[in-house]
PDB file of C-alpha atoms in Angstrom:
ATOM      1  CA  UNK A 312      28.596  -7.361 -11.820  1.00 44.00           C
ATOM      2  CA  UNK A 313      28.240  -8.500 -15.409  1.00 39.00           C
ATOM      3  CA  UNK A 314      25.249 -10.807 -15.799  1.00 40.00           C
ATOM      4  CA  UNK A 315      24.746 -12.446 -19.162  1.00 42.00           C
ATOM      5  CA  UNK A 316      22.377 -15.055 -20.456  1.00 43.00           C
ATOM      6  CA  UNK A 317      23.462 -18.574 -19.657  1.00 57.00           C
ATOM      7  CA  UNK A 318      26.590 -18.993 -17.561  1.00 73.00           C
ATOM      8  CA  UNK A 319      27.675 -16.787 -14.676  1.00 87.00           C
ATOM      9  CA  UNK A 320      30.534 -17.242 -12.245  1.00 90.00           C
ATOM     10  CA  UNK A 321      29.727 -18.263  -8.685  1.00 91.00           C
ATOM     11  CA  UNK A 322      30.680 -14.933  -7.056  1.00 90.00           C
ATOM     12  CA  UNK A 323      28.440 -12.952  -9.433  1.00 92.00           C
ATOM     13  CA  UNK A 324      25.618 -15.494  -9.021  1.00 93.00           C
ATOM     14  CA  UNK A 325      25.850 -15.155  -5.227  1.00 92.00           C
ATOM     15  CA  UNK A 326      25.697 -11.353  -5.516  1.00 90.00           C
ATOM     16  CA  UNK A 327      22.670 -11.638  -7.802  1.00 93.00           C
ATOM     17  CA  UNK A 328      20.941 -14.004  -5.353  1.00 93.00           C
ATOM     18  CA  UNK A 329      21.552 -11.519  -2.497  1.00 88.00           C
ATOM     19  CA  UNK A 330      20.051  -8.756  -4.637  1.00 88.00           C
ATOM     20  CA  UNK A 331      17.012 -10.888  -5.466  1.00 90.00           C
ATOM     21  CA  UNK A 332      16.227 -11.875  -1.847  1.00 86.00           C
ATOM     22  CA  UNK A 333      16.680  -8.262  -0.741  1.00 81.00           C
ATOM     23  CA  UNK A 334      14.264  -7.015  -3.416  1.00 81.00           C
ATOM     24  CA  UNK A 335      11.334  -9.395  -2.913  1.00 84.00           C
ATOM     25  CA  UNK A 336      10.178 -12.225  -0.656  1.00 85.00           C
ATOM     26  CA  UNK A 337      11.531 -15.563  -1.880  1.00 91.00           C
ATOM     27  CA  UNK A 338       9.893 -18.481  -0.080  1.00 90.00           C
ATOM     28  CA  UNK A 339      11.279 -21.525  -1.911  1.00 93.00           C
ATOM     29  CA  UNK A 340      14.282 -22.700  -3.889  1.00 94.00           C
ATOM     30  CA  UNK A 341      11.967 -22.970  -6.893  1.00 95.00           C
ATOM     31  CA  UNK A 342      11.058 -19.262  -6.600  1.00 94.00           C
ATOM     32  CA  UNK A 343      14.747 -18.385  -6.422  1.00 95.00           C
ATOM     33  CA  UNK A 344      15.503 -20.571  -9.459  1.00 95.00           C
ATOM     34  CA  UNK A 345      12.663 -18.844 -11.348  1.00 95.00           C
ATOM     35  CA  UNK A 346      13.918 -15.372 -10.362  1.00 94.00           C
ATOM     36  CA  UNK A 347      17.372 -16.275 -11.695  1.00 95.00           C
ATOM     37  CA  UNK A 348      15.812 -17.694 -14.883  1.00 94.00           C
ATOM     38  CA  UNK A 349      13.959 -14.369 -15.385  1.00 94.00           C
ATOM     39  CA  UNK A 350      17.428 -12.806 -15.499  1.00 93.00           C
ATOM     40  CA  UNK A 351      18.683 -15.363 -17.991  1.00 92.00           C
ATOM     41  CA  UNK A 352      20.561 -17.496 -15.478  1.00 93.00           C
ATOM     42  CA  UNK A 353      19.781 -21.215 -15.567  1.00 92.00           C
ATOM     43  CA  UNK A 354      20.785 -23.235 -12.514  1.00 93.00           C
ATOM     44  CA  UNK A 355      19.998 -26.674 -11.154  1.00 92.00           C
ATOM     45  CA  UNK A 356      18.325 -27.376  -7.834  1.00 89.00           C
ATOM     46  CA  UNK A 357      21.635 -28.733  -6.547  1.00 90.00           C
ATOM     47  CA  UNK A 358      23.436 -25.498  -7.444  1.00 92.00           C
ATOM     48  CA  UNK A 359      20.763 -23.388  -5.728  1.00 94.00           C
ATOM     49  CA  UNK A 360      20.943 -25.575  -2.638  1.00 90.00           C
ATOM     50  CA  UNK A 361      24.750 -25.177  -2.473  1.00 90.00           C
ATOM     51  CA  UNK A 362      24.487 -21.411  -3.101  1.00 91.00           C
ATOM     52  CA  UNK A 363      22.006 -21.010  -0.239  1.00 89.00           C
ATOM     53  CA  UNK A 364      24.400 -22.826   2.110  1.00 83.00           C
ATOM     54  CA  UNK A 365      27.508 -20.969   0.904  1.00 85.00           C
ATOM     55  CA  UNK A 366      26.141 -17.400   0.963  1.00 84.00           C
ATOM     56  CA  UNK A 367      24.566 -18.290   3.558  1.00 81.00           C
ATOM     57  CA  UNK A 368      20.858 -17.522   3.345  1.00 83.00           C
ATOM     58  CA  UNK A 369      18.620 -18.159   6.330  1.00 79.00           C
ATOM     59  CA  UNK A 370      14.888 -18.776   6.506  1.00 80.00           C
ATOM     60  CA  UNK A 371      13.275 -15.923   8.422  1.00 75.00           C
ATOM     61  CA  UNK A 372       9.683 -15.449   9.573  1.00 71.00           C
ATOM     62  CA  UNK A 373       8.329 -12.102   8.371  1.00 70.00           C
ATOM     63  CA  UNK A 374       4.886 -10.561   8.067  1.00 69.00           C
ATOM     64  CA  UNK A 375       4.693 -12.056   4.546  1.00 69.00           C
ATOM     65  CA  UNK A 376       5.559 -15.559   5.787  1.00 77.00           C
ATOM     66  CA  UNK A 377       8.782 -17.528   5.969  1.00 82.00           C
ATOM     67  CA  UNK A 378      11.249 -16.249   3.388  1.00 81.00           C
ATOM     68  CA  UNK A 379      14.925 -16.524   2.526  1.00 81.00           C
ATOM     69  CA  UNK A 380      17.000 -13.762   4.053  1.00 75.00           C
ATOM     70  CA  UNK A 381      20.626 -12.723   3.800  1.00 73.00           C
ATOM     71  CA  UNK A 382      21.797 -11.002   6.951  1.00 65.00           C
ATOM     72  CA  UNK A 383      24.762  -9.457   5.234  1.00 63.00           C
ATOM     73  CA  UNK A 384      28.283  -9.249   6.505  1.00 56.00           C
ATOM     74  CA  UNK A 385      28.762  -9.767  10.219  1.00 46.00           C
ATOM     75  CA  UNK A 386      27.473  -6.637  11.895  1.00 51.00           C
ATOM     76  CA  UNK A 387      27.607  -5.048  15.275  1.00 56.00           C
ATOM     77  CA  UNK A 388      24.845  -6.127  17.649  1.00 59.00           C
ATOM     78  CA  UNK A 389      22.917  -2.848  17.370  1.00 66.00           C
ATOM     79  CA  UNK A 390      22.841  -3.087  13.557  1.00 68.00           C
ATOM     80  CA  UNK A 391      21.465  -6.637  13.720  1.00 72.00           C
ATOM     81  CA  UNK A 392      18.868  -5.525  16.266  1.00 80.00           C
ATOM     82  CA  UNK A 393      17.880  -2.573  14.082  1.00 80.00           C
ATOM     83  CA  UNK A 394      17.263  -4.924  11.169  1.00 80.00           C
ATOM     84  CA  UNK A 395      15.192  -7.305  13.348  1.00 83.00           C
ATOM     85  CA  UNK A 396      13.140  -4.389  14.668  1.00 88.00           C
ATOM     86  CA  UNK A 397      12.504  -2.852  11.231  1.00 86.00           C
ATOM     87  CA  UNK A 398      11.486  -6.210   9.737  1.00 86.00           C
ATOM     88  CA  UNK A 399       9.156  -7.271  12.546  1.00 90.00           C
ATOM     89  CA  UNK A 400       7.834  -4.388  14.657  1.00 93.00           C
ATOM     90  CA  UNK A 401       4.480  -2.865  13.769  1.00 93.00           C
ATOM     91  CA  UNK A 402       4.262  -0.270  16.526  1.00 95.00           C
ATOM     92  CA  UNK A 403       6.075   1.154  19.542  1.00 96.00           C
ATOM     93  CA  UNK A 404       4.454   2.884  22.524  1.00 97.00           C
ATOM     94  CA  UNK A 405       5.727   3.993  25.918  1.00 97.00           C
ATOM     95  CA  UNK A 406       4.435   4.432  29.447  1.00 96.00           C
ATOM     96  CA  UNK A 407       6.833   5.658  32.151  1.00 96.00           C
ATOM     97  CA  UNK A 408       9.712   3.133  32.178  1.00 96.00           C
ATOM     98  CA  UNK A 409       7.972   0.612  29.885  1.00 96.00           C
ATOM     99  CA  UNK A 410       8.140   0.266  26.125  1.00 96.00           C
ATOM    100  CA  UNK A 411       5.602  -1.861  24.276  1.00 97.00           C
ATOM    101  CA  UNK A 412       6.486  -3.303  20.882  1.00 96.00           C
ATOM    102  CA  UNK A 413       3.798  -4.939  18.724  1.00 96.00           C
ATOM    103  CA  UNK A 414       4.979  -7.430  16.105  1.00 93.00           C
ATOM    104  CA  UNK A 415       3.419  -9.801  13.647  1.00 89.00           C
ATOM    105  CA  UNK A 416       2.192 -13.146  15.004  1.00 91.00           C
ATOM    106  CA  UNK A 417       5.030 -15.316  16.294  1.00 89.00           C
ATOM    107  CA  UNK A 418       7.652 -12.586  15.909  1.00 90.00           C
ATOM    108  CA  UNK A 419       7.875 -11.278  19.484  1.00 92.00           C
ATOM    109  CA  UNK A 420      10.200 -13.961  20.856  1.00 90.00           C
ATOM    110  CA  UNK A 421      12.922 -13.665  18.177  1.00 87.00           C
ATOM    111  CA  UNK A 422      12.887  -9.861  18.469  1.00 90.00           C
ATOM    112  CA  UNK A 423      12.996 -10.056  22.291  1.00 90.00           C
ATOM    113  CA  UNK A 424      15.990 -12.398  22.047  1.00 86.00           C
ATOM    114  CA  UNK A 425      17.735  -9.854  19.783  1.00 86.00           C
ATOM    115  CA  UNK A 426      16.890  -7.126  22.322  1.00 89.00           C
ATOM    116  CA  UNK A 427      18.215  -9.239  25.192  1.00 87.00           C
ATOM    117  CA  UNK A 428      21.443 -10.108  23.351  1.00 82.00           C
ATOM    118  CA  UNK A 429      22.196  -6.469  22.494  1.00 83.00           C
ATOM    119  CA  UNK A 430      23.664  -4.305  25.251  1.00 79.00           C
ATOM    120  CA  UNK A 431      21.253  -1.346  25.370  1.00 81.00           C
ATOM    121  CA  UNK A 432      21.611   1.059  28.230  1.00 81.00           C
ATOM    122  CA  UNK A 433      19.266   1.607  30.079  1.00 87.00           C
ATOM    123  CA  UNK A 434      17.324  -1.601  29.304  1.00 90.00           C
ATOM    124  CA  UNK A 435      16.639  -3.776  32.330  1.00 91.00           C
ATOM    125  CA  UNK A 436      14.983  -6.662  30.463  1.00 92.00           C
ATOM    126  CA  UNK A 437      12.188  -7.881  28.208  1.00 95.00           C
ATOM    127  CA  UNK A 438       9.072 -10.042  28.449  1.00 96.00           C
ATOM    128  CA  UNK A 439       7.683 -11.488  25.208  1.00 95.00           C
ATOM    129  CA  UNK A 440       4.401 -13.045  24.207  1.00 94.00           C
ATOM    130  CA  UNK A 441       3.382 -14.128  20.720  1.00 93.00           C
ATOM    131  CA  UNK A 442       3.111 -10.655  19.163  1.00 95.00           C
ATOM    132  CA  UNK A 443       3.947  -8.277  22.015  1.00 97.00           C
ATOM    133  CA  UNK A 444       7.187  -7.359  23.769  1.00 97.00           C
ATOM    134  CA  UNK A 445       7.399  -5.420  27.017  1.00 97.00           C
ATOM    135  CA  UNK A 446      10.772  -3.688  27.364  1.00 96.00           C
ATOM    136  CA  UNK A 447      11.544  -2.518  30.904  1.00 96.00           C
ATOM    137  CA  UNK A 448      13.907   0.393  31.584  1.00 94.00           C
ATOM    138  CA  UNK A 449      15.562   1.056  34.941  1.00 92.00           C
ATOM    139  CA  UNK A 450      13.609   4.255  35.703  1.00 94.00           C
ATOM    140  CA  UNK A 451      11.090   6.672  34.180  1.00 94.00           C
ATOM    141  CA  UNK A 452      13.808   8.996  32.792  1.00 93.00           C
ATOM    142  CA  UNK A 453      15.601   5.925  31.457  1.00 91.00           C
ATOM    143  CA  UNK A 454      12.311   4.865  29.862  1.00 93.00           C
ATOM    144  CA  UNK A 455      12.347   8.058  27.787  1.00 93.00           C
ATOM    145  CA  UNK A 456      15.960   7.400  26.717  1.00 92.00           C
ATOM    146  CA  UNK A 457      15.189   3.783  25.817  1.00 91.00           C
ATOM    147  CA  UNK A 458      12.094   4.833  23.853  1.00 93.00           C
ATOM    148  CA  UNK A 459      14.178   7.320  21.826  1.00 91.00           C
ATOM    149  CA  UNK A 460      16.817   4.657  21.179  1.00 89.00           C
ATOM    150  CA  UNK A 461      14.197   2.174  19.985  1.00 91.00           C
ATOM    151  CA  UNK A 462      12.662   4.829  17.728  1.00 90.00           C
ATOM    152  CA  UNK A 463      16.098   5.478  16.238  1.00 87.00           C
ATOM    153  CA  UNK A 464      16.715   1.759  15.658  1.00 85.00           C
ATOM    154  CA  UNK A 465      13.278   1.475  14.033  1.00 84.00           C
ATOM    155  CA  UNK A 466      14.058   4.421  11.772  1.00 78.00           C
ATOM    156  CA  UNK A 467      11.171   6.510  13.122  1.00 75.00           C
TER     157      UNK A 467
END
């Protein structure tokens, strides 16, 4: 990608925006405009708004607040779950057939939804509170398998 002061084509600008939101939390369009300006790229608010819709960027709640996020190309369900787990889970513990995930405040429900939507054998189901998710496996041996799978997805 060749980035020069002033003008940049849309494709390169979109790639630069993806790089910026991956590198640091961007909470507002103004912060994104400023980050581009730091790299010598001047854009209007209207251009930024269109870029956000076209890429597309989503607003995501993280431990540092609500920030812009690019999910990347369409991924398999386990890859999307792995990203959700890594961005939101603070700790993972296990007891028999139960896994307990601790998240930041307000993050348990979105992560539990990602867990529920991803086919993970031997997961039976989840129960979520505000910052805690209980993941139930079918049996105690399955609990060990599920715990190892969650550790792998978390990158532990």
